[in-house]
Amino acid sequence: MKKRAILLSALLMLSASSYGEEVFKLEKTQITATRVEREELDIPAGVETVTKEEIEMERQYNVAEFLEGLPGVQATTKNGGYDVRLIIRGGGLKAPYGVREINIMLDGVPITDPDGFTRMDFIDPQLLEQIEIVKGPNSTLYGANSAGGVVNFITINPFKFQGFKVRAGYGNYSTYMYRLLYGGNDGNNLYYNANFSYRKSDSWREWNRFESFQTTTKLGWLIDDASSLETTVSFTKSDLQLPGSLDKEQFEQDPSQQTDSPWRKSGRYSRIFFWSNKYTNELSDRMTLKATAYLQRWTHYHPVFGRVNEGGSYVGGIDTQLEYKHKMFGRDALLITGVQARYDHYNSKRYTYELCKLIDGTIDYCRNATSDNQIEYVLTDNKDQLYDDQKNRNYTAGVFAQETVHPTEKTILDLGIRFDTVHFDVKKTSFYTLEYVYNRTYRYYGPYYIKYDTPIYEKATKTWNYVSPRIGLVYKWKPNISTYATISTGFQTPQDSELLVNPGLDASTTTNYEAGFRAVNNFLYVSSAVFFMETRNEIVRTYTPEGDRWYMNAGKTHKSGFEFESKLKLMPGVFIGGSFTYYDFKYKSFVYVDDDGNVINYSGKKMHYIPKYMYSLYSMGKFRSGFKYRIEVNTWGPYYADDANTEKYSDYKNITNLMIGYEKGRKWEVSFDVRNVFDKKYAAQYLKTDWGYNIYPAPPRTYMVRASYKF
């Protein structure tokens, strides 16, 4: 800590001779929490807003950079590239990969599937202008799979950016990033921008190469004084090798090594097309119409555990919102009502791996392995025989309304309600199954494929109907000091794989009780919140007497916590700040049967991978001389590695990141940033399972030099 204090003092002394620009905002606004623009002081919910200026102080290589250190948010990466392990107040904990239980949006358009899964390769970190986060359930405004929260990634607006900007960056482990951004207008009412970005890294781990190319074009048309149309078209080509997890001994010996799992050629190679159209029309002084229509097409080649997944989806939807300004209690009021609908047309074929080394040392087709001569490991990520064929036809639709009134001069009351229907139609035909057995001759527990004599047909059709109410109250003691209280609700559907196993599964529901305080003035920002959440019908994994995996609604969790955040302006352009989070997350009811037939009771146990506390300290500044800097220190307190609470992990502490840079006249900029300055060895995820340890090492010290110029 002494080294960190000296480093921070040196940065402050270096720049204290020149006063800075006022570019970092203490008072922020966002749209996502209430669907209309509001100051954070007027929002009855736990929210975070990351501004353009704060985004530009980061490397902009992975979106976890912008989210780590925020109170109530766990953000890290297990696999580098675009991969993000995101958990908000415990929402997202169940996700073994990707993001679940959190509704992720790109420019207000949902990119989360109806079963709650999100692929983060949609998002270009170099194009982001603002990130808006709502913590806790928000199904009242955003429907299913918002039980953990909502995150809206907002990209550069075509109406705002003019000019031509180039950026290039180089870092260790052969890491590169480039961007070309051009924006302008036709001299009248048509605005446009085009962006081309590229990221590539050979990585510090084996089998972890990453390469991504993204292009985005935006058109903005001011139709007349009251209406506008904005169109976005983007394409993403993203390839990421997945190095896999390590056991405890491997992590201690060499965290850069690849997993020794039989499936050591995992990866995800995706192609994404994204198209959205947003129409806004101020119909009158009192009424505004906002309508969005979108289409997404994604495909991937995805070698993973035991299978090579090849498939994709067509996703289309609409979001229509009507805002009506009126009077109530003699004061201004606002009614928001709207309709959302989304359809997912998903086809996936999974294949056996092609070539393997078998346990007796021979090289053969993986399908030829047997119970006496199992697969030791795959040699390529090539596909071979069709393993199964799955088709999903899922849709979700909802209608919502929210009334915002001012019962008194100092109060703001939000009353919201929503009705959703979610329908899953999942069909799967299986031609193979995968078994693990113990080989006494080689003392090896390994896998092999078994081909069915006749295909196995499975089908699951289910419709859920839910009503999600919400009430929120803000009391403004002064124009710059407020308190709030809210009761909000959310629901989470099962995953398609869970539903195929048990078609009778119900959705889990979460109710959040929360109160908070905010204050801001010219030099200080303070925010705090306390919350209690109860989740019912939690979906838990169990086993049948035959040892087959089974899912059931049997769990109940209680989550209580405290969050605090503050930022202090030391001088114009120079800030220090920090955040603190305390968690007490427990299984109120969690009983299941393991694959040996034993009844396991985790009721009263702490939830795994949830730290007892987290804190972040930082300082950042931007000066008229052109010098700028940011330094931050992030710590997670100890967390349990398993639900049985047999082991804790506590080495995620004092992870320090530093950026120093120089700008001149808003034309050109150069920066140097280092992440994990002191090269600390720690795990991004440290879990203990029935089969051993599941450890994903975090990156060692990495650096990047960036330069940009705006013509």
Tab-separated table of N, CA and C in Angstrom, residues 61 76-81 83 96 172-175 200-211 239-261 263-266 269 676 679-686 693-702:
chain	number	residue	atom	x	y	z
A	61	TYR	N	-10.707	-1.911	-24.305
A	61	TYR	CA	-10.474	-3.197	-24.959
A	61	TYR	C	-11.526	-4.226	-24.571
A	76	THR	N	-15.368	-9.025	-14.288
A	76	THR	CA	-14.028	-9.508	-14.576
A	76	THR	C	-14.099	-10.298	-15.873
A	77	THR	N	-12.978	-10.840	-16.314
A	77	THR	CA	-12.971	-11.660	-17.514
A	77	THR	C	-12.221	-12.946	-17.224
A	78	LYS	N	-12.803	-14.073	-17.664
A	78	LYS	CA	-12.170	-15.370	-17.474
A	78	LYS	C	-11.329	-15.766	-18.679
A	79	ASN	N	-11.698	-15.252	-19.853
A	79	ASN	CA	-11.086	-15.723	-21.094
A	79	ASN	C	-10.491	-14.619	-21.950
A	80	GLY	N	-10.489	-13.367	-21.464
A	80	GLY	CA	-9.954	-12.284	-22.267
A	80	GLY	C	-10.864	-11.939	-23.427
A	81	GLY	N	-10.341	-11.177	-24.393
A	81	GLY	CA	-11.140	-10.796	-25.550
A	81	GLY	C	-12.371	-10.032	-25.136
A	83	ASP	N	-14.898	-11.494	-23.575
A	83	ASP	CA	-15.537	-12.250	-22.492
A	83	ASP	C	-15.655	-11.420	-21.217
A	96	PRO	N	-22.496	-20.087	-16.267
A	96	PRO	CA	-21.171	-20.690	-16.388
A	96	PRO	C	-20.323	-19.988	-17.450
A	172	ASN	N	1.593	-5.518	-24.825
A	172	ASN	CA	2.345	-6.772	-24.757
A	172	ASN	C	1.455	-7.948	-25.130
A	173	TYR	N	2.072	-9.103	-25.323
A	173	TYR	CA	1.414	-10.314	-25.803
A	173	TYR	C	0.790	-10.093	-27.186
A	174	SER	N	1.481	-9.272	-28.003
A	174	SER	CA	1.042	-8.992	-29.378
A	174	SER	C	-0.408	-8.544	-29.422
A	175	THR	N	-0.725	-7.557	-28.592
A	175	THR	CA	-2.075	-7.019	-28.504
A	175	THR	C	-2.162	-5.734	-29.315
A	200	LYS	N	-6.997	-7.424	-31.479
A	200	LYS	CA	-6.331	-8.710	-31.641
A	200	LYS	C	-5.330	-8.903	-30.513
A	201	SER	N	-5.239	-10.151	-30.012
A	201	SER	CA	-4.246	-10.463	-28.988
A	201	SER	C	-3.877	-11.935	-29.072
A	202	ASP	N	-2.575	-12.213	-28.921
A	202	ASP	CA	-2.122	-13.599	-28.813
A	202	ASP	C	-2.254	-14.115	-27.392
A	203	SER	N	-2.496	-13.219	-26.437
A	203	SER	CA	-2.797	-13.531	-25.045
A	203	SER	C	-1.582	-14.059	-24.285
A	204	TRP	N	-1.717	-14.034	-22.978
A	204	TRP	CA	-0.675	-14.535	-22.080
A	204	TRP	C	-0.899	-16.003	-21.742
A	205	ARG	N	-2.085	-16.550	-22.107
A	205	ARG	CA	-2.372	-17.959	-21.859
A	205	ARG	C	-2.313	-18.748	-23.163
A	206	GLU	N	-2.034	-20.038	-23.029
A	206	GLU	CA	-2.061	-20.922	-24.179
A	206	GLU	C	-3.499	-21.072	-24.676
A	207	TRP	N	-3.632	-21.251	-25.977
A	207	TRP	CA	-4.935	-21.436	-26.635
A	207	TRP	C	-5.920	-20.344	-26.186
A	208	ASN	N	-5.541	-19.093	-26.425
A	208	ASN	CA	-6.396	-17.984	-26.000
A	208	ASN	C	-6.289	-16.804	-26.967
A	209	ARG	N	-6.033	-17.109	-28.236
A	209	ARG	CA	-5.921	-16.033	-29.213
A	209	ARG	C	-7.290	-15.392	-29.441
A	210	PHE	N	-7.279	-14.081	-29.634
A	210	PHE	CA	-8.514	-13.323	-29.840
A	210	PHE	C	-8.328	-12.391	-31.017
A	211	GLU	N	-9.370	-12.312	-31.869
A	211	GLU	CA	-9.362	-11.374	-32.982
A	211	GLU	C	-10.792	-10.950	-33.269
A	239	ASP	N	-13.472	-13.956	-33.102
A	239	ASP	CA	-12.935	-15.298	-32.869
A	239	ASP	C	-12.168	-15.310	-31.550
A	240	LEU	N	-12.532	-16.230	-30.670
A	240	LEU	CA	-11.907	-16.304	-29.348
A	240	LEU	C	-11.664	-17.758	-28.972
A	241	GLN	N	-10.400	-18.109	-28.753
A	241	GLN	CA	-10.064	-19.424	-28.228
A	241	GLN	C	-10.249	-19.408	-26.707
A	242	LEU	N	-10.841	-20.476	-26.170
A	242	LEU	CA	-11.157	-20.543	-24.745
A	242	LEU	C	-10.181	-21.485	-24.054
A	243	PRO	N	-9.287	-20.960	-23.206
A	243	PRO	CA	-8.219	-21.782	-22.624
A	243	PRO	C	-8.688	-22.730	-21.533
A	244	GLY	N	-9.867	-22.485	-20.960
A	244	GLY	CA	-10.409	-23.388	-19.958
A	244	GLY	C	-9.882	-23.137	-18.558
A	245	SER	N	-10.424	-23.897	-17.620
A	245	SER	CA	-10.079	-23.716	-16.208
A	245	SER	C	-8.923	-24.623	-15.811
A	246	LEU	N	-8.335	-24.301	-14.656
A	246	LEU	CA	-7.223	-25.066	-14.100
A	246	LEU	C	-7.617	-25.627	-12.746
A	247	ASP	N	-6.900	-26.671	-12.326
A	247	ASP	CA	-7.077	-27.126	-10.951
A	247	ASP	C	-6.106	-26.356	-10.051
A	248	LYS	N	-6.159	-26.638	-8.775
A	248	LYS	CA	-5.390	-25.858	-7.803
A	248	LYS	C	-3.883	-25.983	-8.037
A	249	GLU	N	-3.429	-27.193	-8.301
A	249	GLU	CA	-1.992	-27.414	-8.506
A	249	GLU	C	-1.513	-26.720	-9.778
A	250	GLN	N	-2.283	-26.812	-10.853
A	250	GLN	CA	-1.898	-26.164	-12.103
A	250	GLN	C	-1.854	-24.649	-11.940
A	251	PHE	N	-2.823	-24.091	-11.226
A	251	PHE	CA	-2.859	-22.648	-11.011
A	251	PHE	C	-1.622	-22.177	-10.261
A	252	GLU	N	-1.200	-22.945	-9.267
A	252	GLU	CA	-0.020	-22.557	-8.499
A	252	GLU	C	1.253	-22.707	-9.309
A	253	GLN	N	1.336	-23.742	-10.133
A	253	GLN	CA	2.552	-24.004	-10.897
A	253	GLN	C	2.730	-23.034	-12.057
A	254	ASP	N	1.694	-22.889	-12.887
A	254	ASP	CA	1.803	-22.065	-14.093
A	254	ASP	C	0.413	-21.656	-14.566
A	255	PRO	N	-0.065	-20.489	-14.167
A	255	PRO	CA	-1.421	-20.073	-14.561
A	255	PRO	C	-1.580	-19.787	-16.046
A	256	SER	N	-0.478	-19.707	-16.784
A	256	SER	CA	-0.591	-19.417	-18.216
A	256	SER	C	-0.903	-20.656	-19.040
A	257	GLN	N	-0.826	-21.840	-18.433
A	257	GLN	CA	-1.027	-23.062	-19.198
A	257	GLN	C	-2.493	-23.252	-19.571
A	258	GLN	N	-2.671	-24.058	-20.594
A	258	GLN	CA	-4.005	-24.409	-21.052
A	258	GLN	C	-4.594	-25.477	-20.138
A	259	THR	N	-5.903	-25.596	-20.107
A	259	THR	CA	-6.552	-26.635	-19.319
A	259	THR	C	-6.100	-28.028	-19.758
A	260	ASP	N	-6.152	-28.989	-18.833
A	260	ASP	CA	-5.867	-30.376	-19.206
A	260	ASP	C	-7.153	-31.160	-19.417
A	261	SER	N	-8.272	-30.472	-19.544
A	261	SER	CA	-9.544	-31.114	-19.836
A	261	SER	C	-9.460	-31.863	-21.167
A	263	TRP	N	-11.445	-31.605	-23.413
A	263	TRP	CA	-12.002	-30.710	-24.430
A	263	TRP	C	-11.174	-29.431	-24.509
A	264	ARG	N	-9.879	-29.585	-24.775
A	264	ARG	CA	-8.939	-28.464	-24.685
A	264	ARG	C	-8.814	-27.654	-25.975
A	265	LYS	N	-9.728	-27.856	-26.897
A	265	LYS	CA	-9.743	-27.049	-28.122
A	265	LYS	C	-11.027	-26.230	-28.205
A	266	SER	N	-11.506	-25.768	-27.069
A	266	SER	CA	-12.744	-24.995	-27.041
A	266	SER	C	-12.529	-23.604	-27.621
A	269	TYR	N	-16.425	-18.767	-32.350
A	269	TYR	CA	-16.106	-18.031	-33.565
A	269	TYR	C	-17.432	-17.555	-34.148
A	676	ASN	N	-3.013	-4.268	-13.592
A	676	ASN	CA	-2.307	-5.126	-12.639
A	676	ASN	C	-0.845	-4.682	-12.541
A	679	ASP	N	1.765	-6.795	-10.900
A	679	ASP	CA	1.869	-8.152	-11.423
A	679	ASP	C	1.421	-9.191	-10.399
A	680	LYS	N	0.297	-8.933	-9.777
A	680	LYS	CA	-0.206	-9.834	-8.740
A	680	LYS	C	-0.821	-11.082	-9.363
A	681	LYS	N	-0.530	-12.215	-8.775
A	681	LYS	CA	-1.105	-13.480	-9.220
A	681	LYS	C	-2.398	-13.721	-8.443
A	682	TYR	N	-3.514	-13.781	-9.163
A	682	TYR	CA	-4.801	-13.994	-8.518
A	682	TYR	C	-5.758	-14.628	-9.516
A	683	ALA	N	-6.905	-15.071	-9.015
A	683	ALA	CA	-7.883	-15.753	-9.858
A	683	ALA	C	-9.060	-14.841	-10.146
A	684	ALA	N	-9.480	-14.816	-11.407
A	684	ALA	CA	-10.717	-14.120	-11.761
A	684	ALA	C	-11.922	-14.905	-11.259
A	685	GLN	N	-11.787	-16.215	-11.204
A	685	GLN	CA	-12.832	-17.073	-10.638
A	685	GLN	C	-12.166	-18.271	-9.987
A	686	TYR	N	-12.515	-18.519	-8.728
A	686	TYR	CA	-11.947	-19.631	-7.965
A	686	TYR	C	-13.111	-20.411	-7.370
A	693	TYR	N	-11.398	-28.553	-8.667
A	693	TYR	CA	-11.342	-27.098	-8.709
A	693	TYR	C	-11.597	-26.573	-10.115
A	694	ASN	N	-12.185	-25.398	-10.157
A	694	ASN	CA	-12.506	-24.727	-11.409
A	694	ASN	C	-11.971	-23.300	-11.284
A	695	ILE	N	-10.719	-23.123	-11.679
A	695	ILE	CA	-10.024	-21.854	-11.441
A	695	ILE	C	-9.667	-21.210	-12.778
A	696	TYR	N	-10.072	-19.961	-12.934
A	696	TYR	CA	-9.691	-19.173	-14.100
A	696	TYR	C	-8.725	-18.088	-13.644
A	697	PRO	N	-7.463	-18.177	-14.026
A	697	PRO	CA	-6.496	-17.163	-13.595
A	697	PRO	C	-6.767	-15.810	-14.246
A	698	ALA	N	-6.548	-14.755	-13.481
A	698	ALA	CA	-6.672	-13.397	-14.005
A	698	ALA	C	-5.375	-13.007	-14.723
A	699	PRO	N	-5.428	-12.025	-15.605
A	699	PRO	CA	-4.226	-11.659	-16.361
A	699	PRO	C	-3.121	-11.111	-15.464
A	700	PRO	N	-1.864	-11.353	-15.837
A	700	PRO	CA	-0.744	-10.706	-15.155
A	700	PRO	C	-0.667	-9.244	-15.587
A	701	ARG	N	0.459	-8.602	-15.337
A	701	ARG	CA	0.626	-7.214	-15.760
A	701	ARG	C	0.539	-7.116	-17.289
A	702	THR	N	-0.337	-6.255	-17.759
A	702	THR	CA	-0.422	-5.970	-19.187
A	702	THR	C	-0.350	-4.459	-19.386
